[in-house]
């Protein structure tokens, strides 16, 4: 059908923009040793993962935030990294079951996690890979000192049914938005930190086979470091307004709505509720029509105002850009892939709602 026939609200994916974004990273990594580990929380779709892997430059597997997310991709991913700490017997049992299907690695930052994972893997008769998360700017998970990392690496090496693989980290830019020079300076600063920890672990006589780090904003910075094996890139795939400084990527995801009521000469109400887009980083940005802004959004809909809002009639379409795309993508069971004004495909969000 034509996009104008779509029932709203709807999450529409510009397929040309999606393919462009995938190609940017794949082309940049062609001929290099570094690889992309697609962070699937950012698109939730095995179909999109297939596009990423087909383009090249990936590890042939995934980065996932949750066990349930990785389970949803187990049939198409050759390996999985759970980039969070997993605790509790039941969840570790699921993690061990996943390891029977794909090569599975999980992040740790405390000794008790290593002990629990070892017990669960031994009970299931599997081997789990382990990476130590290093805190680099996020202030959440991750060890805070080099000494903690070395001690944890020793513990993981000695734990039955665990395979110590290496180190990982996440970063966010301190400057928002950063210039290219600031991106490279901040990225290199944090990469120096994780490579310092890698060296300390190796100096302790422990092999480090994997350095997994980076984000979309440092995909090109990481490629300058031969010691970095992979980046965990996700945001680049459909983009979000705060990432507009990464101008080589295009906005691929938009939430389409329609005007349902005119409130006054310069204000209208649209049928996109906060449930359809999320707004943890501020109200959405109107991509089109121009001259319209979001005044507010709640569970009933979105209020649009501005000079051009007065020309919007009931039933007219509008398109919103999200300020946090992973939250937005997780609101939808499927996306509409659009090219040249026509719906070309329906993309299933198989991992939607996977929070365990």
mmCIF file of C-alpha atoms in Angstrom:
data_model
loop_
_atom_site.group_PDB
_atom_site.id
_atom_site.type_symbol
_atom_site.label_atom_id
_atom_site.label_comp_id
_atom_site.label_asym_id
_atom_site.label_seq_id
_atom_site.Cartn_x
_atom_site.Cartn_y
_atom_site.Cartn_z
ATOM 1 C CA UNK A 1 0.000 0.000 0.000
ATOM 2 C CA UNK A 2 0.963 3.628 -0.259
ATOM 3 C CA UNK A 3 2.209 5.244 2.937
ATOM 4 C CA UNK A 4 -0.789 7.544 2.871
ATOM 5 C CA UNK A 5 -3.046 4.516 3.389
ATOM 6 C CA UNK A 6 -1.276 3.344 6.547
ATOM 7 C CA UNK A 7 -3.310 3.159 9.741
ATOM 8 C CA UNK A 8 -1.804 5.432 12.363
ATOM 9 C CA UNK A 9 0.057 5.622 14.576
ATOM 10 C CA UNK A 10 2.711 3.520 12.842
ATOM 11 C CA UNK A 11 6.463 3.151 13.087
ATOM 12 C CA UNK A 12 7.835 3.473 9.584
ATOM 13 C CA UNK A 13 11.371 2.606 8.515
ATOM 14 C CA UNK A 14 12.950 4.392 5.573
ATOM 15 C CA UNK A 15 14.604 1.393 3.903
ATOM 16 C CA UNK A 16 17.021 3.512 1.870
ATOM 17 C CA UNK A 17 18.236 5.203 5.075
ATOM 18 C CA UNK A 18 18.449 1.870 6.916
ATOM 19 C CA UNK A 19 20.527 0.302 4.149
ATOM 20 C CA UNK A 20 22.727 3.408 4.011
ATOM 21 C CA UNK A 21 23.465 3.261 7.744
ATOM 22 C CA UNK A 22 24.305 -0.421 7.593
ATOM 23 C CA UNK A 23 26.651 0.192 4.672
ATOM 24 C CA UNK A 24 28.522 3.034 6.414
ATOM 25 C CA UNK A 25 29.839 0.755 9.164
ATOM 26 C CA UNK A 26 30.277 -2.297 6.919
ATOM 27 C CA UNK A 27 32.309 -0.286 4.411
ATOM 28 C CA UNK A 28 34.406 1.375 7.138
ATOM 29 C CA UNK A 29 35.348 -2.021 8.604
ATOM 30 C CA UNK A 30 36.053 -3.692 5.264
ATOM 31 C CA UNK A 31 39.668 -4.798 5.233
ATOM 32 C CA UNK A 32 40.120 -4.107 8.950
ATOM 33 C CA UNK A 33 40.342 -6.586 11.827
ATOM 34 C CA UNK A 34 37.744 -4.772 13.953
ATOM 35 C CA UNK A 35 34.162 -5.997 13.713
ATOM 36 C CA UNK A 36 30.704 -4.770 14.642
ATOM 37 C CA UNK A 37 28.758 -6.642 17.287
ATOM 38 C CA UNK A 38 25.216 -5.378 16.554
ATOM 39 C CA UNK A 39 23.394 -4.329 19.708
ATOM 40 C CA UNK A 40 19.990 -5.813 18.998
ATOM 41 C CA UNK A 41 18.167 -3.837 21.693
ATOM 42 C CA UNK A 42 18.300 -1.005 19.185
ATOM 43 C CA UNK A 43 16.174 -2.721 16.560
ATOM 44 C CA UNK A 44 14.717 -5.914 18.117
ATOM 45 C CA UNK A 45 14.514 -7.567 14.693
ATOM 46 C CA UNK A 46 16.223 -10.724 13.347
ATOM 47 C CA UNK A 47 15.392 -9.422 9.868
ATOM 48 C CA UNK A 48 17.456 -6.273 10.419
ATOM 49 C CA UNK A 49 20.245 -8.332 11.996
ATOM 50 C CA UNK A 50 20.268 -10.419 8.831
ATOM 51 C CA UNK A 51 20.771 -7.250 6.804
ATOM 52 C CA UNK A 52 23.675 -6.225 9.034
ATOM 53 C CA UNK A 53 25.389 -9.605 8.754
ATOM 54 C CA UNK A 54 24.836 -9.803 4.994
ATOM 55 C CA UNK A 55 26.536 -6.417 4.545
ATOM 56 C CA UNK A 56 29.684 -7.718 6.245
ATOM 57 C CA UNK A 57 31.973 -6.393 8.938
ATOM 58 C CA UNK A 58 30.167 -8.075 11.849
ATOM 59 C CA UNK A 59 31.126 -10.787 14.328
ATOM 60 C CA UNK A 60 28.323 -12.960 12.982
ATOM 61 C CA UNK A 61 26.501 -12.637 16.289
ATOM 62 C CA UNK A 62 24.862 -10.164 18.624
ATOM 63 C CA UNK A 63 25.183 -7.962 21.656
ATOM 64 C CA UNK A 64 22.097 -8.183 23.857
ATOM 65 C CA UNK A 65 21.008 -6.369 26.992
ATOM 66 C CA UNK A 66 18.976 -9.279 28.370
ATOM 67 C CA UNK A 67 18.899 -13.071 28.238
ATOM 68 C CA UNK A 68 15.402 -13.018 26.730
ATOM 69 C CA UNK A 69 16.649 -10.706 23.975
ATOM 70 C CA UNK A 70 19.431 -13.133 23.080
ATOM 71 C CA UNK A 71 16.969 -16.036 23.154
ATOM 72 C CA UNK A 72 14.884 -14.274 20.489
ATOM 73 C CA UNK A 73 17.908 -14.174 18.165
ATOM 74 C CA UNK A 74 19.344 -17.622 18.913
ATOM 75 C CA UNK A 75 18.217 -19.119 15.611
ATOM 76 C CA UNK A 76 20.021 -16.510 13.496
ATOM 77 C CA UNK A 77 23.017 -15.467 15.624
ATOM 78 C CA UNK A 78 26.182 -17.507 15.695
ATOM 79 C CA UNK A 79 27.254 -16.090 19.065
ATOM 80 C CA UNK A 80 25.902 -13.811 21.757
ATOM 81 C CA UNK A 81 27.326 -11.378 24.289
ATOM 82 C CA UNK A 82 25.026 -10.433 27.164
ATOM 83 C CA UNK A 83 26.456 -7.031 28.049
ATOM 84 C CA UNK A 84 24.935 -6.981 31.519
ATOM 85 C CA UNK A 85 25.369 -8.895 34.752
ATOM 86 C CA UNK A 86 23.130 -11.971 35.113
ATOM 87 C CA UNK A 87 22.232 -13.308 38.574
ATOM 88 C CA UNK A 88 19.700 -15.760 40.033
ATOM 89 C CA UNK A 89 19.450 -19.527 39.512
ATOM 90 C CA UNK A 90 16.515 -19.465 37.114
ATOM 91 C CA UNK A 91 17.974 -16.820 34.818
ATOM 92 C CA UNK A 92 21.410 -18.445 34.847
ATOM 93 C CA UNK A 93 19.741 -21.748 33.929
ATOM 94 C CA UNK A 94 18.221 -19.989 30.903
ATOM 95 C CA UNK A 95 21.625 -18.540 30.080
ATOM 96 C CA UNK A 96 23.115 -22.036 30.220
ATOM 97 C CA UNK A 97 20.352 -23.351 27.953
ATOM 98 C CA UNK A 98 21.149 -20.555 25.507
ATOM 99 C CA UNK A 99 24.793 -21.684 25.542
ATOM 100 C CA UNK A 100 23.657 -25.038 24.117
ATOM 101 C CA UNK A 101 22.340 -23.189 21.073
ATOM 102 C CA UNK A 102 24.944 -20.458 20.491
ATOM 103 C CA UNK A 103 28.400 -19.551 21.781
ATOM 104 C CA UNK A 104 27.451 -17.381 24.781
ATOM 105 C CA UNK A 105 29.470 -14.838 26.748
ATOM 106 C CA UNK A 106 28.274 -12.731 29.679
ATOM 107 C CA UNK A 107 29.616 -9.684 31.515
ATOM 108 C CA UNK A 108 30.673 -9.772 35.182
ATOM 109 C CA UNK A 109 31.914 -7.153 37.632
ATOM 110 C CA UNK A 110 31.819 -9.035 40.967
ATOM 111 C CA UNK A 111 33.089 -12.315 42.347
ATOM 112 C CA UNK A 112 29.659 -13.546 43.438
ATOM 113 C CA UNK A 113 28.494 -13.358 39.817
ATOM 114 C CA UNK A 114 31.407 -15.544 38.742
ATOM 115 C CA UNK A 115 30.539 -18.092 41.436
ATOM 116 C CA UNK A 116 26.855 -18.209 40.501
ATOM 117 C CA UNK A 117 27.606 -18.520 36.795
ATOM 118 C CA UNK A 118 30.104 -21.292 37.433
ATOM 119 C CA UNK A 119 27.595 -23.296 39.490
ATOM 120 C CA UNK A 120 24.868 -22.863 36.903
ATOM 121 C CA UNK A 121 27.090 -23.752 33.954
ATOM 122 C CA UNK A 122 28.459 -26.805 35.747
ATOM 123 C CA UNK A 123 24.951 -28.019 36.636
ATOM 124 C CA UNK A 124 23.906 -27.672 32.987
ATOM 125 C CA UNK A 125 27.092 -29.213 31.613
ATOM 126 C CA UNK A 126 27.983 -26.193 29.469
ATOM 127 C CA UNK A 127 30.794 -23.660 29.274
ATOM 128 C CA UNK A 128 29.989 -19.947 29.508
ATOM 129 C CA UNK A 129 32.289 -17.233 28.260
ATOM 130 C CA UNK A 130 32.995 -14.369 30.665
ATOM 131 C CA UNK A 131 34.168 -10.806 30.074
ATOM 132 C CA UNK A 132 34.899 -8.284 32.800
ATOM 133 C CA UNK A 133 33.030 -5.030 32.421
ATOM 134 C CA UNK A 134 35.157 -1.950 33.033
ATOM 135 C CA UNK A 135 33.358 1.229 34.056
ATOM 136 C CA UNK A 136 34.262 3.883 31.491
ATOM 137 C CA UNK A 137 32.060 6.949 32.014
ATOM 138 C CA UNK A 138 28.661 5.274 32.537
ATOM 139 C CA UNK A 139 28.806 5.063 36.329
ATOM 140 C CA UNK A 140 26.650 1.909 36.471
ATOM 141 C CA UNK A 141 28.009 -1.644 35.920
ATOM 142 C CA UNK A 142 31.718 -2.322 35.718
ATOM 143 C CA UNK A 143 34.732 -2.605 38.012
ATOM 144 C CA UNK A 144 36.249 0.699 39.081
ATOM 145 C CA UNK A 145 39.921 -0.217 39.476
ATOM 146 C CA UNK A 146 42.546 -2.168 37.569
ATOM 147 C CA UNK A 147 43.247 -4.252 40.669
ATOM 148 C CA UNK A 148 39.606 -5.352 40.827
ATOM 149 C CA UNK A 149 39.732 -6.395 37.179
ATOM 150 C CA UNK A 150 42.887 -8.488 37.605
ATOM 151 C CA UNK A 151 41.509 -10.234 40.708
ATOM 152 C CA UNK A 152 38.233 -10.970 38.929
ATOM 153 C CA UNK A 153 40.075 -12.332 35.895
ATOM 154 C CA UNK A 154 41.984 -14.739 38.153
ATOM 155 C CA UNK A 155 38.732 -15.890 39.760
ATOM 156 C CA UNK A 156 37.098 -16.444 36.362
ATOM 157 C CA UNK A 157 40.121 -18.383 35.114
ATOM 158 C CA UNK A 158 39.886 -20.768 38.059
ATOM 159 C CA UNK A 159 36.098 -21.208 38.019
ATOM 160 C CA UNK A 160 34.820 -24.526 36.613
ATOM 161 C CA UNK A 161 32.822 -24.356 33.358
ATOM 162 C CA UNK A 162 33.728 -20.735 32.714
ATOM 163 C CA UNK A 163 36.013 -19.464 29.956
ATOM 164 C CA UNK A 164 37.603 -16.118 30.664
ATOM 165 C CA UNK A 165 37.589 -14.226 27.378
ATOM 166 C CA UNK A 166 38.526 -10.629 28.101
ATOM 167 C CA UNK A 167 37.151 -7.175 28.849
ATOM 168 C CA UNK A 168 34.316 -4.914 27.732
ATOM 169 C CA UNK A 169 33.021 -1.423 28.379
ATOM 170 C CA UNK A 170 30.453 1.180 27.328
ATOM 171 C CA UNK A 171 30.950 4.913 26.935
ATOM 172 C CA UNK A 172 28.867 8.028 26.434
ATOM 173 C CA UNK A 173 30.243 11.391 25.273
ATOM 174 C CA UNK A 174 30.693 13.907 28.061
ATOM 175 C CA UNK A 175 30.180 16.801 25.649
ATOM 176 C CA UNK A 176 26.737 16.916 24.026
ATOM 177 C CA UNK A 177 26.899 17.200 21.115
ATOM 178 C CA UNK A 178 30.618 16.603 20.613
ATOM 179 C CA UNK A 179 32.604 17.937 17.697
ATOM 180 C CA UNK A 180 34.602 15.416 15.678
ATOM 181 C CA UNK A 181 37.725 16.410 17.601
ATOM 182 C CA UNK A 182 35.934 15.955 20.925
ATOM 183 C CA UNK A 183 34.559 12.582 19.821
ATOM 184 C CA UNK A 184 38.024 11.316 19.027
ATOM 185 C CA UNK A 185 39.590 12.796 22.163
ATOM 186 C CA UNK A 186 36.968 11.313 24.489
ATOM 187 C CA UNK A 187 36.831 8.004 22.673
ATOM 188 C CA UNK A 188 40.591 7.596 22.736
ATOM 189 C CA UNK A 189 40.647 8.499 26.433
ATOM 190 C CA UNK A 190 38.267 5.686 27.347
ATOM 191 C CA UNK A 191 39.854 3.202 24.965
ATOM 192 C CA UNK A 192 43.209 3.898 26.613
ATOM 193 C CA UNK A 193 41.611 3.002 29.928
ATOM 194 C CA UNK A 194 40.239 -0.373 28.825
ATOM 195 C CA UNK A 195 43.490 -1.236 27.042
ATOM 196 C CA UNK A 196 45.389 -0.366 30.217
ATOM 197 C CA UNK A 197 43.279 -2.928 32.075
ATOM 198 C CA UNK A 198 43.827 -5.470 29.290
ATOM 199 C CA UNK A 199 47.581 -5.021 29.623
ATOM 200 C CA UNK A 200 47.461 -5.413 33.408
ATOM 201 C CA UNK A 201 45.565 -8.688 33.113
ATOM 202 C CA UNK A 202 48.052 -9.965 30.549
ATOM 203 C CA UNK A 203 50.943 -8.872 32.784
ATOM 204 C CA UNK A 204 49.395 -11.125 35.435
ATOM 205 C CA UNK A 205 49.856 -14.055 33.050
ATOM 206 C CA UNK A 206 46.242 -14.275 31.884
ATOM 207 C CA UNK A 207 45.398 -14.264 28.193
ATOM 208 C CA UNK A 208 42.934 -11.650 26.960
ATOM 209 C CA UNK A 209 41.410 -12.787 23.682
ATOM 210 C CA UNK A 210 38.596 -10.245 23.407
ATOM 211 C CA UNK A 211 38.269 -6.488 23.796
ATOM 212 C CA UNK A 212 34.648 -5.494 23.206
ATOM 213 C CA UNK A 213 33.881 -1.810 23.603
ATOM 214 C CA UNK A 214 32.717 1.330 21.885
ATOM 215 C CA UNK A 215 29.383 2.667 20.733
ATOM 216 C CA UNK A 216 27.994 4.078 17.506
ATOM 217 C CA UNK A 217 29.611 7.426 18.296
ATOM 218 C CA UNK A 218 33.086 5.863 18.373
ATOM 219 C CA UNK A 219 32.807 3.272 15.594
ATOM 220 C CA UNK A 220 35.512 5.082 13.607
ATOM 221 C CA UNK A 221 37.661 5.942 16.637
ATOM 222 C CA UNK A 222 37.816 2.286 17.695
ATOM 223 C CA UNK A 223 38.944 1.263 14.206
ATOM 224 C CA UNK A 224 42.209 3.109 14.839
ATOM 225 C CA UNK A 225 43.148 0.695 17.648
ATOM 226 C CA UNK A 226 44.272 -2.770 16.469
ATOM 227 C CA UNK A 227 43.904 -4.100 20.035
ATOM 228 C CA UNK A 228 40.122 -3.531 19.927
ATOM 229 C CA UNK A 229 38.335 -6.528 18.452
ATOM 230 C CA UNK A 230 34.752 -5.281 18.241
ATOM 231 C CA UNK A 231 32.380 -2.444 19.005
ATOM 232 C CA UNK A 232 28.869 -2.811 20.354
ATOM 233 C CA UNK A 233 27.061 -0.512 17.917
ATOM 234 C CA UNK A 234 23.325 0.034 17.967
ATOM 235 C CA UNK A 235 22.058 3.605 17.792
ATOM 236 C CA UNK A 236 23.412 4.171 14.281
ATOM 237 C CA UNK A 237 20.963 1.688 12.786
ATOM 238 C CA UNK A 238 17.877 3.958 12.854
ATOM 239 C CA UNK A 239 19.301 7.015 14.661
ATOM 240 C CA UNK A 240 17.801 9.499 17.140
ATOM 241 C CA UNK A 241 17.793 13.282 17.473
ATOM 242 C CA UNK A 242 20.630 13.542 20.082
ATOM 243 C CA UNK A 243 22.869 11.599 17.650
ATOM 244 C CA UNK A 244 22.367 14.067 14.796
ATOM 245 C CA UNK A 245 26.029 15.086 15.135
ATOM 246 C CA UNK A 246 26.904 11.744 13.504
ATOM 247 C CA UNK A 247 26.064 13.237 10.138
ATOM 248 C CA UNK A 248 27.219 10.233 8.107
ATOM 249 C CA UNK A 249 24.115 8.382 9.330
ATOM 250 C CA UNK A 250 20.523 9.084 8.328
ATOM 251 C CA UNK A 251 17.308 9.059 10.309
ATOM 252 C CA UNK A 252 15.575 5.811 9.381
ATOM 253 C CA UNK A 253 12.784 5.505 11.979
ATOM 254 C CA UNK A 254 9.800 7.825 12.251
ATOM 255 C CA UNK A 255 6.477 7.508 14.000
ATOM 256 C CA UNK A 256 3.698 8.505 11.648
ATOM 257 C CA UNK A 257 0.507 10.035 13.008
ATOM 258 C CA UNK A 258 -2.516 11.982 11.861
ATOM 259 C CA UNK A 259 -4.264 15.072 13.095
ATOM 260 C CA UNK A 260 -7.453 14.140 14.944
ATOM 261 C CA UNK A 261 -8.550 17.547 16.212
ATOM 262 C CA UNK A 262 -7.882 21.255 15.721
ATOM 263 C CA UNK A 263 -7.604 23.015 19.071
ATOM 264 C CA UNK A 264 -7.106 26.583 17.842
ATOM 265 C CA UNK A 265 -5.621 28.484 14.895
ATOM 266 C CA UNK A 266 -2.064 27.293 15.646
ATOM 267 C CA UNK A 267 -2.550 24.090 17.638
ATOM 268 C CA UNK A 268 -3.693 20.571 16.715
ATOM 269 C CA UNK A 269 -3.957 17.201 18.429
ATOM 270 C CA UNK A 270 -2.369 14.112 16.885
ATOM 271 C CA UNK A 271 -3.026 10.412 17.462
ATOM 272 C CA UNK A 272 0.518 9.476 18.607
ATOM 273 C CA UNK A 273 0.516 8.805 22.371
ATOM 274 C CA UNK A 274 3.637 8.572 24.499
ATOM 275 C CA UNK A 275 3.079 4.803 24.480
ATOM 276 C CA UNK A 276 4.017 4.790 20.790
ATOM 277 C CA UNK A 277 7.301 6.679 20.964
ATOM 278 C CA UNK A 278 8.504 7.190 24.551
ATOM 279 C CA UNK A 279 10.071 10.433 25.689
ATOM 280 C CA UNK A 280 12.749 9.873 28.371
ATOM 281 C CA UNK A 281 15.037 12.452 26.748
ATOM 282 C CA UNK A 282 12.446 15.062 25.902
ATOM 283 C CA UNK A 283 9.450 15.378 23.614
ATOM 284 C CA UNK A 284 9.809 14.110 20.032
ATOM 285 C CA UNK A 285 10.913 16.337 17.173
ATOM 286 C CA UNK A 286 8.571 16.924 14.233
ATOM 287 C CA UNK A 287 10.342 15.837 11.059
ATOM 288 C CA UNK A 288 7.510 16.972 8.819
ATOM 289 C CA UNK A 289 5.710 19.160 8.122
ATOM 290 C CA UNK A 290 8.196 21.966 8.732
ATOM 291 C CA UNK A 291 7.294 24.785 11.078
ATOM 292 C CA UNK A 292 5.590 22.521 13.611
ATOM 293 C CA UNK A 293 6.812 21.544 17.081
ATOM 294 C CA UNK A 294 5.625 19.210 19.822
ATOM 295 C CA UNK A 295 4.087 21.152 22.693
ATOM 296 C CA UNK A 296 3.359 18.094 24.845
ATOM 297 C CA UNK A 297 2.728 14.356 24.669
ATOM 298 C CA UNK A 298 0.879 11.984 26.996
ATOM 299 C CA UNK A 299 -1.061 8.721 26.902
ATOM 300 C CA UNK A 300 -3.876 10.337 24.900
ATOM 301 C CA UNK A 301 -1.893 11.888 22.068
ATOM 302 C CA UNK A 302 0.503 14.603 21.012
ATOM 303 C CA UNK A 303 -0.140 18.353 20.876
ATOM 304 C CA UNK A 304 1.480 20.110 17.922
ATOM 305 C CA UNK A 305 1.809 23.850 17.504
ATOM 306 C CA UNK A 306 3.624 26.373 15.362
ATOM 307 C CA UNK A 307 3.218 28.601 12.342
ATOM 308 C CA UNK A 308 2.466 25.686 10.004
ATOM 309 C CA UNK A 309 0.143 23.889 12.422
ATOM 310 C CA UNK A 310 -2.647 26.229 11.414
ATOM 311 C CA UNK A 311 -2.606 24.699 7.926
ATOM 312 C CA UNK A 312 -2.972 21.130 9.194
ATOM 313 C CA UNK A 313 -6.427 19.641 8.669
ATOM 314 C CA UNK A 314 -8.041 16.719 10.438
ATOM 315 C CA UNK A 315 -6.641 13.552 8.866
ATOM 316 C CA UNK A 316 -3.388 15.151 7.684
ATOM 317 C CA UNK A 317 -0.248 13.076 8.370
ATOM 318 C CA UNK A 318 2.826 14.123 10.337
ATOM 319 C CA UNK A 319 6.083 12.374 11.223
ATOM 320 C CA UNK A 320 7.978 12.386 14.509
ATOM 321 C CA UNK A 321 11.647 11.656 15.249
ATOM 322 C CA UNK A 322 12.494 10.053 18.567
ATOM 323 C CA UNK A 323 15.062 11.270 21.093
ATOM 324 C CA UNK A 324 15.744 7.690 22.269
ATOM 325 C CA UNK A 325 15.313 5.094 19.579
ATOM 326 C CA UNK A 326 15.734 1.880 21.598
ATOM 327 C CA UNK A 327 12.807 2.857 23.837
ATOM 328 C CA UNK A 328 10.749 3.737 20.766
ATOM 329 C CA UNK A 329 11.554 0.526 18.874
ATOM 330 C CA UNK A 330 10.568 -1.511 21.918
ATOM 331 C CA UNK A 331 7.037 -0.059 21.756
ATOM 332 C CA UNK A 332 6.208 -1.841 18.495
ATOM 333 C CA UNK A 333 5.522 -5.439 17.451
ATOM 334 C CA UNK A 334 6.374 -4.643 13.827
ATOM 335 C CA UNK A 335 7.664 -1.843 11.664
ATOM 336 C CA UNK A 336 6.633 -0.828 8.160
ATOM 337 C CA UNK A 337 9.548 -0.722 5.735
ATOM 338 C CA UNK A 338 8.912 2.085 3.260
ATOM 339 C CA UNK A 339 10.611 3.001 -0.014
ATOM 340 C CA UNK A 340 9.537 5.652 -2.490
ATOM 341 C CA UNK A 341 6.277 6.227 -0.653
ATOM 342 C CA UNK A 342 5.248 2.568 -0.711
ATOM 343 C CA UNK A 343 5.208 -0.038 2.054
ATOM 344 C CA UNK A 344 7.674 -2.612 0.752
ATOM 345 C CA UNK A 345 7.940 -4.953 3.733
ATOM 346 C CA UNK A 346 6.769 -5.596 7.283
ATOM 347 C CA UNK A 347 9.644 -6.024 9.750
ATOM 348 C CA UNK A 348 8.803 -8.159 12.780
ATOM 349 C CA UNK A 349 10.200 -6.969 16.106
ATOM 350 C CA UNK A 350 10.612 -10.468 17.522
ATOM 351 C CA UNK A 351 12.533 -9.298 20.611
ATOM 352 C CA UNK A 352 10.072 -6.570 21.512
ATOM 353 C CA UNK A 353 9.342 -6.485 25.255
ATOM 354 C CA UNK A 354 12.223 -8.818 26.156
ATOM 355 C CA UNK A 355 13.198 -7.356 29.524
ATOM 356 C CA UNK A 356 14.188 -10.462 31.514
#
